[in-house]
Each structure stands twice: as structure tokens, then as C-alpha cells.
Tab-separated table of C-alpha atoms in Angstrom:
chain	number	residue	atom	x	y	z
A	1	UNK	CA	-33.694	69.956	38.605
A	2	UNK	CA	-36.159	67.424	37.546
A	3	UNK	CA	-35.714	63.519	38.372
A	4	UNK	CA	-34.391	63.391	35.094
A	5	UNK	CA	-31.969	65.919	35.097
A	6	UNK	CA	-30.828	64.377	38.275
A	7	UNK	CA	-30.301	60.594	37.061
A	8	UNK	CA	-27.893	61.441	34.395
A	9	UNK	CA	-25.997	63.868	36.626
A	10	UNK	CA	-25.517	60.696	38.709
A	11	UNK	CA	-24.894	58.400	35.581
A	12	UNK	CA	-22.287	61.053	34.382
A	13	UNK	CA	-20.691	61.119	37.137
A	14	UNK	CA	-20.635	57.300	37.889
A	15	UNK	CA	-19.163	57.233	34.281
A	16	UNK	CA	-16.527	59.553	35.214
A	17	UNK	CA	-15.230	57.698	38.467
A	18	UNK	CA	-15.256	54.592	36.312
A	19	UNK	CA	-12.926	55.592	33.756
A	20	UNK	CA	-10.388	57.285	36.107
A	21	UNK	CA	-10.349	54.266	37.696
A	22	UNK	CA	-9.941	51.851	34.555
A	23	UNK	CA	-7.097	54.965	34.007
A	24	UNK	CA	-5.265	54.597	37.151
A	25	UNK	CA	-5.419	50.954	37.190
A	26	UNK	CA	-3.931	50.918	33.172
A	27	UNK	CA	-6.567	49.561	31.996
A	28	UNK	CA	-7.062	50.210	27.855
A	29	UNK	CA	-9.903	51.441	26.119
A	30	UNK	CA	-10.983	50.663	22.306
A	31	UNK	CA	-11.470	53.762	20.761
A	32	UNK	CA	-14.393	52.535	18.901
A	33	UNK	CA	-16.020	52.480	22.006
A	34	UNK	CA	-17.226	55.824	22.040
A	35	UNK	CA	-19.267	55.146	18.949
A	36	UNK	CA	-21.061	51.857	19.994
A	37	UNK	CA	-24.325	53.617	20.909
A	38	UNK	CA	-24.049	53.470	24.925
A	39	UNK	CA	-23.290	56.770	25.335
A	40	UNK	CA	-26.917	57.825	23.979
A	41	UNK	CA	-28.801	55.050	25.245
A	42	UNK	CA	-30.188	56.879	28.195
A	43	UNK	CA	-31.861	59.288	25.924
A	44	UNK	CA	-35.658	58.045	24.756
A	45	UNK	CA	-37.208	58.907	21.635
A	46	UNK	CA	-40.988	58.201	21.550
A	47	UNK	CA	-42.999	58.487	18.185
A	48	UNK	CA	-46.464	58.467	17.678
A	49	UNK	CA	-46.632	55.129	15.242
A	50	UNK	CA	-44.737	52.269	14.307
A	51	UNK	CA	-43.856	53.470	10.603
A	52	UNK	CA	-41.977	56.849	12.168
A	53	UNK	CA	-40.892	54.560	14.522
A	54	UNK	CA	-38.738	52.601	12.139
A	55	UNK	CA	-37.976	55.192	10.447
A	56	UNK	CA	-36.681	56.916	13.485
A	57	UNK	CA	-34.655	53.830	14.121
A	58	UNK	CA	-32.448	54.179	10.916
A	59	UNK	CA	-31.469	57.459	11.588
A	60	UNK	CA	-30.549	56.997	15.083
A	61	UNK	CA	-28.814	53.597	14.802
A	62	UNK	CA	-27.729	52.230	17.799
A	63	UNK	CA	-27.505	55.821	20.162
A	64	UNK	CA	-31.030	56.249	20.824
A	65	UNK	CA	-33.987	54.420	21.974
A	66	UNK	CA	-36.722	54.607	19.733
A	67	UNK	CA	-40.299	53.299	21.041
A	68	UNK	CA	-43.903	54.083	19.292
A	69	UNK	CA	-46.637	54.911	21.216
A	70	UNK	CA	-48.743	52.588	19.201
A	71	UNK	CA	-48.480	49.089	18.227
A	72	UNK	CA	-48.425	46.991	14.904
A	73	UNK	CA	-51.571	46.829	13.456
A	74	UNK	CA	-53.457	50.192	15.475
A	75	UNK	CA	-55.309	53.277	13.943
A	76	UNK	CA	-53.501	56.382	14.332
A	77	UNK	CA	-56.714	58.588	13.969
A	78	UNK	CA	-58.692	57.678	16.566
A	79	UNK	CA	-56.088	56.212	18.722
A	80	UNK	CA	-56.898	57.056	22.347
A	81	UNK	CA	-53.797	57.153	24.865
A	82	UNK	CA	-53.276	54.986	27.750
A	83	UNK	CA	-52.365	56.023	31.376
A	84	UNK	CA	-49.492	53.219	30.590
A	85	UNK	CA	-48.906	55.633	27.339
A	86	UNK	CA	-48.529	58.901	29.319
A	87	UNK	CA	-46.137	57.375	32.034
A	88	UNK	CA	-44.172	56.616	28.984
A	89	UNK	CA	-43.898	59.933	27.195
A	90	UNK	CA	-42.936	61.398	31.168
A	91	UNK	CA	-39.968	59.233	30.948
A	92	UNK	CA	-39.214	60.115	27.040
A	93	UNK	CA	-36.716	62.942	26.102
A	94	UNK	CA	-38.415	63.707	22.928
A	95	UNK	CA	-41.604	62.805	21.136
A	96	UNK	CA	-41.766	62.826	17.307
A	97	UNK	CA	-44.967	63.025	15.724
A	98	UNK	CA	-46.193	63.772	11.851
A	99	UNK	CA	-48.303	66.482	12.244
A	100	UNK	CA	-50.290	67.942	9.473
A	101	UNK	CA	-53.927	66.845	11.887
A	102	UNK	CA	-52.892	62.854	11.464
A	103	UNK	CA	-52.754	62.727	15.456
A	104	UNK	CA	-56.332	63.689	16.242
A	105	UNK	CA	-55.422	62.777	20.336
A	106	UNK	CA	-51.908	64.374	19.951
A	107	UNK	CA	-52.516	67.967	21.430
A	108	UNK	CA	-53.792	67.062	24.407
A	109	UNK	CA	-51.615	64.185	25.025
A	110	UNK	CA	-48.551	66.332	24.888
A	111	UNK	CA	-50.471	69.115	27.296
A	112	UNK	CA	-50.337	66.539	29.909
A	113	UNK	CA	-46.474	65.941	29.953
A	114	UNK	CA	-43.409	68.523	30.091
A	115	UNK	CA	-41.169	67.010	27.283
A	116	UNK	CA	-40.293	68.618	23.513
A	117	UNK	CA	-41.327	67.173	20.314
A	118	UNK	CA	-40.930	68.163	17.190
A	119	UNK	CA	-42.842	67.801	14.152
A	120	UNK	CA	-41.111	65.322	11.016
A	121	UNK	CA	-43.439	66.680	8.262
A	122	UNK	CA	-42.333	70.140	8.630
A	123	UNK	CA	-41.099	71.594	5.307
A	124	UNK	CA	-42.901	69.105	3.147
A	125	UNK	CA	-45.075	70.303	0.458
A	126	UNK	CA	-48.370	69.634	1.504
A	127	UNK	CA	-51.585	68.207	-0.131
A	128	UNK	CA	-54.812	69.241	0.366
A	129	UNK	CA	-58.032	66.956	0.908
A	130	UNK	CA	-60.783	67.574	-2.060
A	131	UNK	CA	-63.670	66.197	-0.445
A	132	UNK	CA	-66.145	65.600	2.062
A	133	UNK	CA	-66.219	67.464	5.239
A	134	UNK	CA	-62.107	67.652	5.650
A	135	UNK	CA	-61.871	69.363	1.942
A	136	UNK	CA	-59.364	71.913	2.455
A	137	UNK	CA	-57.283	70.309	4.986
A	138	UNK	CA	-53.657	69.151	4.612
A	139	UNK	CA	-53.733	65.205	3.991
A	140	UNK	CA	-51.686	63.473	6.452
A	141	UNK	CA	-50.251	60.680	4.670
A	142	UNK	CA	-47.141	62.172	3.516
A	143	UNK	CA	-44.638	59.496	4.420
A	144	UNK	CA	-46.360	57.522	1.703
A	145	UNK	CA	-44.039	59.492	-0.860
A	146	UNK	CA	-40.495	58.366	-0.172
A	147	UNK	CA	-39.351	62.215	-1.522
A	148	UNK	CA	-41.534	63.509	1.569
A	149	UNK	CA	-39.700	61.046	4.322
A	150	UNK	CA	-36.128	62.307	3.162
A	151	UNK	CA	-37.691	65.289	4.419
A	152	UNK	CA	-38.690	63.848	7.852
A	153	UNK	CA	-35.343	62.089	8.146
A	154	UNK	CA	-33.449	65.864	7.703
A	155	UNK	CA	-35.870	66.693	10.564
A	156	UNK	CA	-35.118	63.689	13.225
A	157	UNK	CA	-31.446	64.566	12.328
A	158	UNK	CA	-31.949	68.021	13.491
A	159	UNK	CA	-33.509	66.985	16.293
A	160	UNK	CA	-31.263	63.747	17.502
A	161	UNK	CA	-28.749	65.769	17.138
A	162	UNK	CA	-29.474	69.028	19.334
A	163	UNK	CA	-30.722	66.303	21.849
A	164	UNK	CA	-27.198	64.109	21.755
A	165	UNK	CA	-25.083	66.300	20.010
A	166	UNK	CA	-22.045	63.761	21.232
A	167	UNK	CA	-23.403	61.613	18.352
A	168	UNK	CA	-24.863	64.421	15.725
A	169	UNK	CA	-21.893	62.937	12.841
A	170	UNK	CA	-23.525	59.689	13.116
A	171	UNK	CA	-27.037	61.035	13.046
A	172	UNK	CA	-26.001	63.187	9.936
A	173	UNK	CA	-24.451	59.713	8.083
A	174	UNK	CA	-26.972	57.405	9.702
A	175	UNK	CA	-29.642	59.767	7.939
A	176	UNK	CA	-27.626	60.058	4.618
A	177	UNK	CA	-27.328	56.111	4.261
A	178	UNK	CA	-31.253	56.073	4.506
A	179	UNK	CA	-31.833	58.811	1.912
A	180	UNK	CA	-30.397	56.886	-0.201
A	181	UNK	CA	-32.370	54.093	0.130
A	182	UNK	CA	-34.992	56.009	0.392
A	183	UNK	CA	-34.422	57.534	-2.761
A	184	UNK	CA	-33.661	53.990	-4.562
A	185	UNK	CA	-37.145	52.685	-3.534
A	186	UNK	CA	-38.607	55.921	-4.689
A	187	UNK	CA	-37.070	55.075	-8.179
A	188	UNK	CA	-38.207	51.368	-8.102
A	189	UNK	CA	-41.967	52.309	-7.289
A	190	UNK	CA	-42.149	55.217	-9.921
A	191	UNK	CA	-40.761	52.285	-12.208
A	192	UNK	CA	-42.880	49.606	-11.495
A	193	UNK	CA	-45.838	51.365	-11.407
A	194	UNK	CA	-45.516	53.416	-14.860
A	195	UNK	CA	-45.913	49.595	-16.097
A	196	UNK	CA	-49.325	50.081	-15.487
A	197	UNK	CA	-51.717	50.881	-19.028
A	198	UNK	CA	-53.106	54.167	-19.039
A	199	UNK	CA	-55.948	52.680	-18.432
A	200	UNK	CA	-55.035	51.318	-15.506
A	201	UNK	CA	-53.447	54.140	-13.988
A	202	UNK	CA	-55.981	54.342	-10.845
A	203	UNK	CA	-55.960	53.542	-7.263
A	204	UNK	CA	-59.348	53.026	-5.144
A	205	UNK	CA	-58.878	52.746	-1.656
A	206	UNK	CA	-61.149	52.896	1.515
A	207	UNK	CA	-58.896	55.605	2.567
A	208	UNK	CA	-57.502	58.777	1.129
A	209	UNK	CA	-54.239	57.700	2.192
A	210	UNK	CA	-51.984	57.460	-1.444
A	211	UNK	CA	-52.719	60.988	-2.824
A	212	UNK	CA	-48.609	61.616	-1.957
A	213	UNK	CA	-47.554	57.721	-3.915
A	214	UNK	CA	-50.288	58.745	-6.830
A	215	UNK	CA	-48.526	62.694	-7.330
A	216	UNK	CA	-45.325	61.033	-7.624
A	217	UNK	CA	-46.118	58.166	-9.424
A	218	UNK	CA	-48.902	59.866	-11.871
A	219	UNK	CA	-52.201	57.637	-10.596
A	220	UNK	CA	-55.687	58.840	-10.709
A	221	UNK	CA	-56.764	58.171	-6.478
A	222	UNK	CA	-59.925	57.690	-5.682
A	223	UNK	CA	-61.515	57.035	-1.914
A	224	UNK	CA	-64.592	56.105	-0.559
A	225	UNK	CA	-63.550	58.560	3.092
A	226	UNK	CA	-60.570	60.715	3.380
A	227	UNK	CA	-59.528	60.042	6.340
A	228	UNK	CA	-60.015	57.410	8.771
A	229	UNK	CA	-62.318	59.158	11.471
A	230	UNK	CA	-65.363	57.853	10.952
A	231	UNK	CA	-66.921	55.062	11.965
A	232	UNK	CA	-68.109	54.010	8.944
A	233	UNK	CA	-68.667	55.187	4.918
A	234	UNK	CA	-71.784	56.883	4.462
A	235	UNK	CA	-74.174	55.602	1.116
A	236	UNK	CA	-73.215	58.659	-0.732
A	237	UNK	CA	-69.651	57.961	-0.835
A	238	UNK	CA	-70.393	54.264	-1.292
A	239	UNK	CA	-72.022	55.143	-4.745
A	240	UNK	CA	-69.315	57.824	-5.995
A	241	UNK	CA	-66.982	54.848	-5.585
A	242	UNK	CA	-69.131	52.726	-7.029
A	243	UNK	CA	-69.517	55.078	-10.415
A	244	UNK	CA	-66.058	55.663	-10.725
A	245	UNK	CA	-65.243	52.324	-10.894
A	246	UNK	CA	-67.994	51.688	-13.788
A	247	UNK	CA	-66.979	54.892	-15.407
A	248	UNK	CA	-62.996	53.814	-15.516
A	249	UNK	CA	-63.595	50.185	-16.009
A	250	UNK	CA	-60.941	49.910	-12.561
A	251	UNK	CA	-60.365	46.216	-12.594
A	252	UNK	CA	-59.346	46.271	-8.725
A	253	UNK	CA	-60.192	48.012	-5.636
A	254	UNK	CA	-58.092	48.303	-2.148
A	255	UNK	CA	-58.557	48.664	1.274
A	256	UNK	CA	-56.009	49.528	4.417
A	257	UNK	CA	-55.260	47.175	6.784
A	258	UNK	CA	-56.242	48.976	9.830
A	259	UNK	CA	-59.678	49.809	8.566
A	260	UNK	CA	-63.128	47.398	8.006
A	261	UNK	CA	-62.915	46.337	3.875
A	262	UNK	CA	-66.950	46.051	4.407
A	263	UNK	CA	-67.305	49.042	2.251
A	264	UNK	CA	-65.311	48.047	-0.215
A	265	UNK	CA	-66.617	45.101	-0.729
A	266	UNK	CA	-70.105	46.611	-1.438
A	267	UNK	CA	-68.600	48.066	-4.384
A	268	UNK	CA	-66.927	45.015	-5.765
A	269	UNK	CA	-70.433	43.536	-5.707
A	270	UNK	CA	-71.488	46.550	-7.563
A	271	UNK	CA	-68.925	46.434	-10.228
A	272	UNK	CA	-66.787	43.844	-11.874
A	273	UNK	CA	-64.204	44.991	-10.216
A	274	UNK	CA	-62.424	42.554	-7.868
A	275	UNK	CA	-60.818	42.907	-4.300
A	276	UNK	CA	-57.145	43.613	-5.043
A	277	UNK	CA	-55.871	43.334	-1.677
A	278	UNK	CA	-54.755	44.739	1.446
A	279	UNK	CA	-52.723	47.943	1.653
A	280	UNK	CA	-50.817	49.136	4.463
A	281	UNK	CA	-50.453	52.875	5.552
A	282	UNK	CA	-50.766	53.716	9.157
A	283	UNK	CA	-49.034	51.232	10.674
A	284	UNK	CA	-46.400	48.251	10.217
A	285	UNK	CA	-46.997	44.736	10.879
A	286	UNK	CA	-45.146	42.194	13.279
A	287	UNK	CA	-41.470	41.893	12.232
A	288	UNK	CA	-42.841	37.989	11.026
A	289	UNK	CA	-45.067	39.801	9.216
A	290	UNK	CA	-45.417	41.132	5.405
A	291	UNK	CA	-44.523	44.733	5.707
A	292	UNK	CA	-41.969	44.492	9.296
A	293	UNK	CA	-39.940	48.008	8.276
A	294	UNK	CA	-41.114	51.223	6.317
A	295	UNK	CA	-39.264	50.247	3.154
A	296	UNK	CA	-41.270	46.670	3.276
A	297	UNK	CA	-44.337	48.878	3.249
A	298	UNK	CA	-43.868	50.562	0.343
A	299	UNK	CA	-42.629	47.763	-1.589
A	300	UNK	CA	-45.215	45.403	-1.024
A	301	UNK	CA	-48.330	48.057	-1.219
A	302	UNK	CA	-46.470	48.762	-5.206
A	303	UNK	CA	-46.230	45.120	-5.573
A	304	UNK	CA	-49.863	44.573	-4.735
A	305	UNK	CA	-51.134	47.434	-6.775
A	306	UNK	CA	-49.455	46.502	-9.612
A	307	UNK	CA	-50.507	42.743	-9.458
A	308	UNK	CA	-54.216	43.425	-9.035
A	309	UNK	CA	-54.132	45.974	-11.754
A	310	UNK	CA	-52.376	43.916	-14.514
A	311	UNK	CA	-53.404	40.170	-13.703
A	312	UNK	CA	-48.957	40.077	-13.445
A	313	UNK	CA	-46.506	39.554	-10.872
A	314	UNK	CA	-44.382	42.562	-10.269
């Protein structure tokens, strides 16, 4: 029995004595109790970035404890684990990542401790990267598509609830709530950004992180890198940015948040287009900041796109 096994047989049975004592002594319990999240709190889900994090957090509600590996602000590609980071996932009852090659360090962080995880992009129609030396490969981003994370929430209910099943109804409504949402955000974005002119209907970013948001919303993507593992943008893939913006007349470029916007900004000075703003993919902010939860994300990267493209507040 491992150390885990062995603390909640203890806490079980601590829990036990305590309530045939409360029993014998008459003492009454609310029934609502049994639904305010204590039972589950023992059991720790750890994810591999702040957005599944949150995420995470919606569908589990007050019966789990959700944690992210990484903090506001870090790259997921290259992130390297901590010793601090594997002592964590020992302690953790399950470990949600996205899959689809996002975690780079993933594999052989999991070799290194016995606990399950389970992939949240599984089932979701994937996307392939076009160019440069990861052409072929699935593209990562696919929580940037609210359609895609109804799919990861189905999967966190699946697993939440075969790891508390005590608490799977709440799970299963917990996760319906969000889909909801989800799927009200998903109709505000496709709105707000169809109010873009045809030709405006583009999105340059540093990162090939949108091709998910520009299927569902009908936008033209262009990157200078597909993904984020290198170090920095090579000349060639400067000047293919740099001609599709002239080509298009794009009157704004982007960059992510967790990335240098040095590249970008050599093709603003090569164009007339300007420097539409910060994006954020990989990674929330601080809850002061602009984009604290998953559904701040998306809203404020639509608002910004939409800004810099038409000269208008969205």
C-alpha cells in the first residue's frame, strides 16, 4: 500500500469514528454537507498550465484541488520541471495535460513519478502544422477554439469522476454549466469577429497558435514560427511575414505574451502595418491581471484583434 493509499485509509477511518460519535452523542448533520466539496478535497489534480488549470477548476468546483505545474506568465514549450515540480506531481492523484506534442518535457516528467494522467485533447479534431520543420504535426493550440475545450471538459469529467466517483453528478453538471458558457463565448467571438472587412479577415502572429480561433471564425493565419521552440525567428520567416503583410495590405500584426515581440517588430518597420497588441495563448495572467480565467482570454485576444484590425472598439 503506498503512503498514499495509507493516509486516506486513516482519514476514512478518522471520518468514520467522528460521525458515530456526532451519532451517538445526537448531534445533527445538514444534508448539504455531503456536497460542500470536503469530501474530495484530499484528492489533487495537477495540470500542466494555468489555462487547463482554470479550466479544470470549473469542472471540478469545490471537490478537487486543482494546481498547474506552471505559473502565470511561463512558456509551456520549453518549460523545464523543477525538483519542487516533481515532489508535487508524487503527491498528485492525477495529472492532466493537452497532449497533441504541446508538452515537449511532459514524457519524461511523468516517467519519473507513478501517478495516471490523462490526456484533455483526446477526441478533438486535430490540425496539422503547414510549415517549417514541424509541417505535418498536430498543432497544439486547440483550446484556442471554445468547440475544442467542450471537448476537454467531457474528458476531465470522465476522469474526475472515475477518480471521486462520490462526486461524478456534480462533475457531470459542473461540466454542463461550463459548456454552456463555453459555447456562448464561442458565439460572441464568431460574432464579433465576422465584423471584420474581408479584407481584414487576417491574423499575423509570432506564433502559430490561432489556426483552431481562425477555422472557426473564417481568418486567413499567418506566423512568423509555428511553434514556440526556438529560440528565435530565422530571416527567412522574417521576410515571408514581411510579404504577406505587403501582399494583404494587413493593417496590424500580433505577438503572444510569453514570447520576445522583437520579430515582429522588424516587420512593422518593414510594412505599414502597426503593432496591434499583445495576445495571450499559453498561459493566463495574475488574477489582477487582463486575462485572470480562460474565458477572459478569449475575450480579450477577440477584443484586441478586432480593435487593431478596424481602428474600432469592440
Amino acid at each position: 500500500m503506498t503512503h498514499r493509499s495509507i493516509r486516506r485509509a486513516l482519514t476514512a477511518a478518522l471520518v468514520a469514528a467522528s460521525a458515530t460519535v456526532l451519532s451517538a452523542c445526537g448531534a445533527s448533520q445538514d444534508a448539504s454537507h455531503a456536497d460542500d466539496g470536503q469530501a474530495g478535497e484530499d484528492f489533487v489534480v495537477l495540470t500542466t498550465f494555468t489555462v487547463l488549470s482554470d479550466i479544470a477548476q470549473n469542472v471540478a468546483g469545490d471537490h478537487l484541488q486543482i494546481e498547474s505545474i506552471t505559473k502565470p506568465g511561463a512558456e509551456i514549450h520549453g518549460y523545464e520541471p523543477t525538483p519542487s515540480d516533481i515532489r508535487k506531481a508524487e503527491d498528485a492523484d492525477l495529472i492532466l495535460d493537452n497532449g497533441l506534442g504541446l508538452e515537449l518535457w511532459f514524457e519524461q516528467f511523468v516517467n519519473d513519478v507513478d501517478v495516471p494522467h490523462r490526456v484533455v485533447s483526446e477526441n478533438v479534431e486535430v490540425i496539422d502544422i503547414t510549415e517549417d520543420a514541424y509541417a505535418g504535426l498536430p498543432n497544439p493550440h486547440a483550446w484556442m477554439s471554445p468547440l475544442n475545450v467542450q471537448i476537454y471538459v467531457d474528458n476531465m469529467v470522465d476522469a474526475f469522476s472515475d477518480l471521486d466517483p462520490e462526486h461524478a453528478a456534480n462533475f457531470e453538471k459542473n461540466g454542463e454549466a461550463y459548456k454552456s458558457q463555453l459555447q456562448e463565448i464561442q458565439d460572441e467571438l464568431i460574432a464579433e469577429l465576422s465584423t471584420l472587412p474581408e479584407s481584414q479577415q487576417a491574423l499575423v502572429t509570432c506564433e502559430g497558435a490561432f489556426s483552431y480561433l481562425a477555422r472557426d471564425a473564417g481568418l486567413t493565419e499567418k506566423y512568423i514560427w509555428a511553434v514556440n521552440a526556438e529560440q528565435q525567428a530565422t530571416p527567412g520567416q522574417i521576410s515571408s511575414a514581411i510579404e504577406f503583410v505587403n501582399d494583404n495590405d494587413i493593417p496590424a500584426v500580433f505577438c503572444e505574451s510569453t514570447v520576445s515581440g522583437k520579430p515582429m517588430q522588424q516587420v512593422v518597420s518593414a510594412t505599414d502595418a502597426e503593432f496591434g497588441g499583445t495576445l495571450y495563448v499559453d498561459s493566463l495572467s495574475e488574477a489582477d491581471g487582463p486575462v485572470p480565467t480562460y474565458l477572459d482570454l478569449l475575450q480579450y485576444d477577440a477584443d484586441t484583434i478586432v480593435e487593431a484590425l478596424t481602428g474600432k472598439e469592440s
